mmCIF file of C-alpha atoms and ligand atoms in Angstrom:
data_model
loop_
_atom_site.group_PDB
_atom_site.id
_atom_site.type_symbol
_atom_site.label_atom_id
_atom_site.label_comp_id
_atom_site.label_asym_id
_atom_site.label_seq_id
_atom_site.Cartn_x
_atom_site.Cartn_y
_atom_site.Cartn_z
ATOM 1 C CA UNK A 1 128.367 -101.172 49.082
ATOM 2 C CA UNK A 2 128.150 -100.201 52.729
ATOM 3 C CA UNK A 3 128.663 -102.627 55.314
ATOM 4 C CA UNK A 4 125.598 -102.759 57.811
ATOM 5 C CA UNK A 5 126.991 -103.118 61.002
ATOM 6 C CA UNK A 6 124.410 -102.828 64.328
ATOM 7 C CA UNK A 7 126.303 -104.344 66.723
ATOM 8 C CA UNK A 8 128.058 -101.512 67.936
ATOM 9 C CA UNK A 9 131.427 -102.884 69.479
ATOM 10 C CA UNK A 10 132.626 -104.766 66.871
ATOM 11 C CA UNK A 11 132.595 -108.255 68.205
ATOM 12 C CA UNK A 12 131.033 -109.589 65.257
ATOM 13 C CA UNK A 13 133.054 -108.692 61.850
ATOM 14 C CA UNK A 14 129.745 -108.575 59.646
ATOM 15 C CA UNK A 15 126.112 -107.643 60.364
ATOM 16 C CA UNK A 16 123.385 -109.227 62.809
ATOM 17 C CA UNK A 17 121.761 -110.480 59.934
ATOM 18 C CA UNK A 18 124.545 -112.111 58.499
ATOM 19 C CA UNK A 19 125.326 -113.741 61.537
ATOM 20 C CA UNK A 20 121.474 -115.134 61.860
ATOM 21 C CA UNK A 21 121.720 -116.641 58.780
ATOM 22 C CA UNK A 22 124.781 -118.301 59.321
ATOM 23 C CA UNK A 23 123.318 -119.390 62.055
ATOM 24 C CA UNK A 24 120.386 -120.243 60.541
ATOM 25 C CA UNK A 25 121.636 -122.726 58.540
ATOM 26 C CA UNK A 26 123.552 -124.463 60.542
ATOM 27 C CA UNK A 27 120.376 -125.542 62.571
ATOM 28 C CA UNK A 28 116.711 -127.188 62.527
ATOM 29 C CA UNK A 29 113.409 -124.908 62.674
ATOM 30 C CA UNK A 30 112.908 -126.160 66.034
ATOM 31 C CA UNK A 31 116.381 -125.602 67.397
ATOM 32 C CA UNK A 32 116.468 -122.214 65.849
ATOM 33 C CA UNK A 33 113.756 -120.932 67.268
ATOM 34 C CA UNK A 34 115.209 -122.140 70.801
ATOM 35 C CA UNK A 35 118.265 -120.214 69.831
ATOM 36 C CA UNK A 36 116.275 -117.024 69.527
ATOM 37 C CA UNK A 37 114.227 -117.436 72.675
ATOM 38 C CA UNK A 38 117.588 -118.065 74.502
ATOM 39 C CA UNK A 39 118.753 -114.519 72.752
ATOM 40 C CA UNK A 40 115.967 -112.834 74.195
ATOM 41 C CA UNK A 41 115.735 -114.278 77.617
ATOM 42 C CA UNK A 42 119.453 -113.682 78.036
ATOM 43 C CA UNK A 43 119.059 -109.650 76.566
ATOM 44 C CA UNK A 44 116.105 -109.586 79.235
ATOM 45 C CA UNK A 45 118.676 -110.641 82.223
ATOM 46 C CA UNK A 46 121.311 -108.617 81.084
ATOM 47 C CA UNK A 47 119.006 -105.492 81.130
ATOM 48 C CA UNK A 48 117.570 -106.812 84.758
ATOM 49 C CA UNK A 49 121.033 -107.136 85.990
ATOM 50 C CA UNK A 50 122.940 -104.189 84.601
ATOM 51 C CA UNK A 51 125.223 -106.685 82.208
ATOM 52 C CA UNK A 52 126.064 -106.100 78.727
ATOM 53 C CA UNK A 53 123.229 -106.362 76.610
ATOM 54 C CA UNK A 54 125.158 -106.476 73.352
ATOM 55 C CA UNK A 55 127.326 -109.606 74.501
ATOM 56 C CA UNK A 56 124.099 -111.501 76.144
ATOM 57 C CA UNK A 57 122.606 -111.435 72.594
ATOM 58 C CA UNK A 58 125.794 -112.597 70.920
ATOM 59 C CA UNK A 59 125.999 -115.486 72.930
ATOM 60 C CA UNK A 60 122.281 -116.382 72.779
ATOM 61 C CA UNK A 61 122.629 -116.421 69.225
ATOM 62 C CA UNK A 62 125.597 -118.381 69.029
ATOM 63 C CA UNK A 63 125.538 -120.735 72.110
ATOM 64 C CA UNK A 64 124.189 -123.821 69.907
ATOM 65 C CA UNK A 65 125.468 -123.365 66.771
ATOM 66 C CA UNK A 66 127.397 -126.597 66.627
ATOM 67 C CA UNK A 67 124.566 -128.806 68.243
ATOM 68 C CA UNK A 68 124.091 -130.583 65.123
ATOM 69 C CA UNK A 69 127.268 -131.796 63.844
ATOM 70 C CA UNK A 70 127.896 -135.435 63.754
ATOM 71 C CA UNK A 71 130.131 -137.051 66.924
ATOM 72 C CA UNK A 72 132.795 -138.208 64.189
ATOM 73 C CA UNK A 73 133.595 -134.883 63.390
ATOM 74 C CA UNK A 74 133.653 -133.874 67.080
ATOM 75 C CA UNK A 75 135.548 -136.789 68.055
ATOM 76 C CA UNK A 76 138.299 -135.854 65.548
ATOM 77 C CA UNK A 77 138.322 -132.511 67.002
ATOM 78 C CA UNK A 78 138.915 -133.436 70.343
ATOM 79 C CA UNK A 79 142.057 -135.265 69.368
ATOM 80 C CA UNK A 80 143.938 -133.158 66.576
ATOM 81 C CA UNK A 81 142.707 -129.650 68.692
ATOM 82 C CA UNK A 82 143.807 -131.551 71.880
ATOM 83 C CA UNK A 83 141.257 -131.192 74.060
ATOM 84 C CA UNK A 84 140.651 -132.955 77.270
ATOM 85 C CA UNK A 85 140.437 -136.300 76.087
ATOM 86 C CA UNK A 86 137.889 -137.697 78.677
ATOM 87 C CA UNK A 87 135.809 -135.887 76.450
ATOM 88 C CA UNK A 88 135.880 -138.890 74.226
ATOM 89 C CA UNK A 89 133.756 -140.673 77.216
ATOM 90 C CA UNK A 90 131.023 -138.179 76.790
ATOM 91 C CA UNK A 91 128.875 -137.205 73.898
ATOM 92 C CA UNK A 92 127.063 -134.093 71.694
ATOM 93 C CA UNK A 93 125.504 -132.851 75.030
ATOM 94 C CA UNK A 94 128.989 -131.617 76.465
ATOM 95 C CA UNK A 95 131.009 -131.535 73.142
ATOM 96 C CA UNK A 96 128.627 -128.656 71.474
ATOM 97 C CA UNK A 97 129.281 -126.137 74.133
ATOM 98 C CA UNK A 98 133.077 -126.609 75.384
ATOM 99 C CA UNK A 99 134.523 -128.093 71.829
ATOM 100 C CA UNK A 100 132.218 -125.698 70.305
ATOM 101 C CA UNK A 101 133.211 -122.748 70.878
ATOM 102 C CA UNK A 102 136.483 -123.284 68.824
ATOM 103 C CA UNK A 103 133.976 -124.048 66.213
ATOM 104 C CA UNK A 104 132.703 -120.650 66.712
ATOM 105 C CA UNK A 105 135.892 -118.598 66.959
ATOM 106 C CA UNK A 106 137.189 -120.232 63.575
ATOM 107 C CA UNK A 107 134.095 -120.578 61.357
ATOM 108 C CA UNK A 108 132.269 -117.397 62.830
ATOM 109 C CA UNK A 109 135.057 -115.271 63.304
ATOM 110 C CA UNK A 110 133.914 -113.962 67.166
ATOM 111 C CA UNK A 111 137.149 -113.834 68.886
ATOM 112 C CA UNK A 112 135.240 -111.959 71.886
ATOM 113 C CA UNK A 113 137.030 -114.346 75.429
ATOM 114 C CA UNK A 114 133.686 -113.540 77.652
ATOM 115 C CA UNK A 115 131.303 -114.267 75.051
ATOM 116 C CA UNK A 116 133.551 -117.876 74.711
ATOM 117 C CA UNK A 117 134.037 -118.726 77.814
ATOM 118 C CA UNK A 118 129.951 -118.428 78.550
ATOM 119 C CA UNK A 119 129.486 -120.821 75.754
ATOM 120 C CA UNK A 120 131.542 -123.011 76.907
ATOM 121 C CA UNK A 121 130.321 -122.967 80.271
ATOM 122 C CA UNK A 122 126.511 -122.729 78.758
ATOM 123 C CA UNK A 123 125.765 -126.524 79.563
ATOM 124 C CA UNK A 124 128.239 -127.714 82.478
ATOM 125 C CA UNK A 125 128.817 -124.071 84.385
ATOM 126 C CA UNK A 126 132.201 -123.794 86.168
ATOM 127 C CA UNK A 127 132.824 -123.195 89.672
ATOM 128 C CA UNK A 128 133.313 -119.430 88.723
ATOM 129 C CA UNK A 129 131.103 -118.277 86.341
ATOM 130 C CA UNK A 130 131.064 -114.229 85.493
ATOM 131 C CA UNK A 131 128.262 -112.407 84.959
ATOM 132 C CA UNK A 132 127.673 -113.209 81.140
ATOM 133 C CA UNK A 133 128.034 -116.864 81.976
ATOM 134 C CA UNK A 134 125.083 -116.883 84.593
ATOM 135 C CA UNK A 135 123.044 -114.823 82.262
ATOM 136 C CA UNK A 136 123.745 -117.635 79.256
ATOM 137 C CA UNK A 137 123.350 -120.722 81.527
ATOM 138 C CA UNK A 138 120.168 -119.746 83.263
ATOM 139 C CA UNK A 139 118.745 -118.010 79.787
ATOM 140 C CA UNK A 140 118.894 -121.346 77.989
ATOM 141 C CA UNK A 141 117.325 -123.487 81.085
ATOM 142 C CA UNK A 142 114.355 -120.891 81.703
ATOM 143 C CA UNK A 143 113.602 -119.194 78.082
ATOM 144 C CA UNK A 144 109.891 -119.172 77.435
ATOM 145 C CA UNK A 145 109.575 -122.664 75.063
ATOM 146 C CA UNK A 146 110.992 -124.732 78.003
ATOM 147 C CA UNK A 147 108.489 -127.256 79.423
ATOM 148 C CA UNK A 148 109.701 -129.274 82.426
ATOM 149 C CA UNK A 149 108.608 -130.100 86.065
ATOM 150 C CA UNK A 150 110.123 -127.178 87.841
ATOM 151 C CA UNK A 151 110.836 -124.523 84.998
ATOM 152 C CA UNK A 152 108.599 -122.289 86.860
ATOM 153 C CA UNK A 153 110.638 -122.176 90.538
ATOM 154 C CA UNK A 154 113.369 -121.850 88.295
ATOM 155 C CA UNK A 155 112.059 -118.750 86.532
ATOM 156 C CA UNK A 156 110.954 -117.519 89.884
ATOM 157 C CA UNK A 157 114.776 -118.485 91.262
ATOM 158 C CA UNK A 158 116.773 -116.176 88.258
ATOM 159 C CA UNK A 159 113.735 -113.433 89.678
ATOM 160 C CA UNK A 160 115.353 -113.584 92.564
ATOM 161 C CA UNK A 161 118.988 -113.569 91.724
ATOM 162 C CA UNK A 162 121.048 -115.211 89.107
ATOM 163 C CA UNK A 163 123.204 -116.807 91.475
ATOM 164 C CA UNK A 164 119.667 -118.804 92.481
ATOM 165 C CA UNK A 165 118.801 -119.241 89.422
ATOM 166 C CA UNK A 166 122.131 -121.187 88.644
ATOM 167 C CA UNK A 167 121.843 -123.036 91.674
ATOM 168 C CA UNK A 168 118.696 -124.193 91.388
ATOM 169 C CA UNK A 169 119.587 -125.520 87.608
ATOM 170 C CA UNK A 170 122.787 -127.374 88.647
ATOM 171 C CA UNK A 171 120.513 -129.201 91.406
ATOM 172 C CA UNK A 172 118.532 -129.482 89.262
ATOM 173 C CA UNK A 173 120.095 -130.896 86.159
ATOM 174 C CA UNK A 174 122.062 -133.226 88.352
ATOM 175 C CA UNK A 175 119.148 -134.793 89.924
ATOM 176 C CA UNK A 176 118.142 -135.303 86.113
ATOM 177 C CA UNK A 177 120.871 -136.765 85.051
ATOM 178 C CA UNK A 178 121.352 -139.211 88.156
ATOM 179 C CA UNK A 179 117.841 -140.434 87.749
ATOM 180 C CA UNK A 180 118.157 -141.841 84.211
ATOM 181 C CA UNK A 181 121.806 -142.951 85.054
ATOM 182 C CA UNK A 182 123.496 -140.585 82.597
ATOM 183 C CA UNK A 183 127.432 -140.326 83.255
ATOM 184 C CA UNK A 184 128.101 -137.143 85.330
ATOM 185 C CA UNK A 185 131.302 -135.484 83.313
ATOM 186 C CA UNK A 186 133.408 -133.905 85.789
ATOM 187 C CA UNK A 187 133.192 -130.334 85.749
ATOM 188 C CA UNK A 188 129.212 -130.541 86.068
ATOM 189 C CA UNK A 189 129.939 -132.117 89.610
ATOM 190 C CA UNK A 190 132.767 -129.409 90.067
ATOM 191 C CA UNK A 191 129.686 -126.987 89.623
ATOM 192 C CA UNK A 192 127.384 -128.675 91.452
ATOM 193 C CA UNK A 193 129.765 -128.560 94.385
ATOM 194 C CA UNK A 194 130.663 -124.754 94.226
ATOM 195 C CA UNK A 195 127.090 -123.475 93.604
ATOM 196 C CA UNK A 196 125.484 -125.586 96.569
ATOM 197 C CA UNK A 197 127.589 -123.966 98.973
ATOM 198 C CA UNK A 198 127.711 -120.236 97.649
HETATM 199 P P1 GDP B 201 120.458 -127.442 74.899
HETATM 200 O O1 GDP B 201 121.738 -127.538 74.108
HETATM 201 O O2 GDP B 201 119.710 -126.174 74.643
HETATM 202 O O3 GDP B 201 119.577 -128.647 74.675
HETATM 203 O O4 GDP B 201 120.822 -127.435 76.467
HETATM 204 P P2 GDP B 201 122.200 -127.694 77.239
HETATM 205 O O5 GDP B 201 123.339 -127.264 76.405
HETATM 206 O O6 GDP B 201 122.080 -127.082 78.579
HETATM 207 O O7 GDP B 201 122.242 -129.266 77.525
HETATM 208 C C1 GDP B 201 122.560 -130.295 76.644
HETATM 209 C C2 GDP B 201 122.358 -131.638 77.334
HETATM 210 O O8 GDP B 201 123.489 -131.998 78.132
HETATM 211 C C3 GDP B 201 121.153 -131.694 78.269
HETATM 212 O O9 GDP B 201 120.368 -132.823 77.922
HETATM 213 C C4 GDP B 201 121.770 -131.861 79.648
HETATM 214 O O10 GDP B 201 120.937 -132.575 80.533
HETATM 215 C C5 GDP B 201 123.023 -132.630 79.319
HETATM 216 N N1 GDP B 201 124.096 -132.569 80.343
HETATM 217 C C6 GDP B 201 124.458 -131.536 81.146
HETATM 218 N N2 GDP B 201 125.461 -131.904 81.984
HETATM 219 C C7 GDP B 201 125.752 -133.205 81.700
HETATM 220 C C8 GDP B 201 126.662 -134.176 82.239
HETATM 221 O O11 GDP B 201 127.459 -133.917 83.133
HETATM 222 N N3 GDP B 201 126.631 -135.426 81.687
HETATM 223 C C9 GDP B 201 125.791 -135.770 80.675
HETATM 224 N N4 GDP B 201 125.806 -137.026 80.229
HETATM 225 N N5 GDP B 201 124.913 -134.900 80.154
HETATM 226 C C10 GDP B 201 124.881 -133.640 80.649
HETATM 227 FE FE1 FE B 202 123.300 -126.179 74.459
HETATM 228 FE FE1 FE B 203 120.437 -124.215 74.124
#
């Protein structure tokens, strides 16, 4: 039997549909269909801003995959895998981006750095963020199901760069996060910080 293959650099050791299904079931309906919109949104950037489509899809596809496992089993991964244990202090909302994207590397077999990194960068940014990291971060704020006062300026902000469109989200998102008195984990403020004043 031939192996299907279509994406063509080899990042991912099986096919595109294999790796949907995997996917797939690792996820709601709902949060699926989330994952998809973020896959397109992030191949539209990519295409807008001359990045590489074929990575912007991989991580759209991939950047939630371990959303829904349960905090013990995070919380046990933060400590054998000896991760940053301040982690501890926070909860799924940072864990399923930075802790998983070991998750990703070992059950998925994508050893790809960039396509890493933007995951783990997908929900608190960094200071420096490449190209594929903007893309993924501002993809999974504006894709088309998202609902919330001021989706649209920042839809209109990623129009106008990405660089805007990540600031506006880290404003954004802080303000959020202040206003129900949610516990700010470091690096988001780290973010905040170098994005204001870019
Ligand atoms: P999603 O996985 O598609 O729902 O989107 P994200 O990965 O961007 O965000 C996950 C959640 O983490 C959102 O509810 C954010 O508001 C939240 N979040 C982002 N930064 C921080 C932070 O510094 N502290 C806390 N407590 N939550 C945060
Ligand atoms: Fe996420
Ligand atoms: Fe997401």
């Amino acid at each position: 039997m031939t192996k299907t293959l279509d994406y063509q650099l080899g990042l991912v050791p099986y096919s595109r549909t294999t790796l949907v299904n995997k996917i797939k079931a690792q996820l709601s309906d709902h949060r699926f269909q989330h994952v998809l919109r973020v896959e397109q949104t992030a191949i539209d950037l990519a295409e807008h801003y001359g990045a590489d489509v074929e990575r912007a899809s991989i991580a759209g596809l991939v950047h939630d995959y371990a959303k829904q496992r349960p905090d013990a089993e995070y919380r046990q991964l933060i400590q054998q895998e000896k991760f940053d244990p301040d982690l501890l202090n926070y909860g799924n909302g940072i864990w399923h981006g930075v802790v998983g994207a070991y998750l990703i590397e070992k059950e998925l077999q994508i050893h790809d750095a960039a396509i890493l990194n933007a995951v783990r960068r997908h929900t608190i940014g960094a200071p420096e963020m490449t190209t594929l990291d903007q893309i993924l971060f501002v993809a999974d704020f504006i894709e088309p199901g998202r609902d919330f006062p001021g989706v649209e300026a920042a839809r209109e902000a990623a129009d106008e760069s990405l660089a805007a469109g990540v600031r506006y989200e880290v404003a954004n998102t802080l303000q959020f996060l202040l206003a129900r008195q949610q516990k700010i984990y470091p690096k988001t403020i780290a973010t905040y910080n170098a994005w204001v004043a870019k």
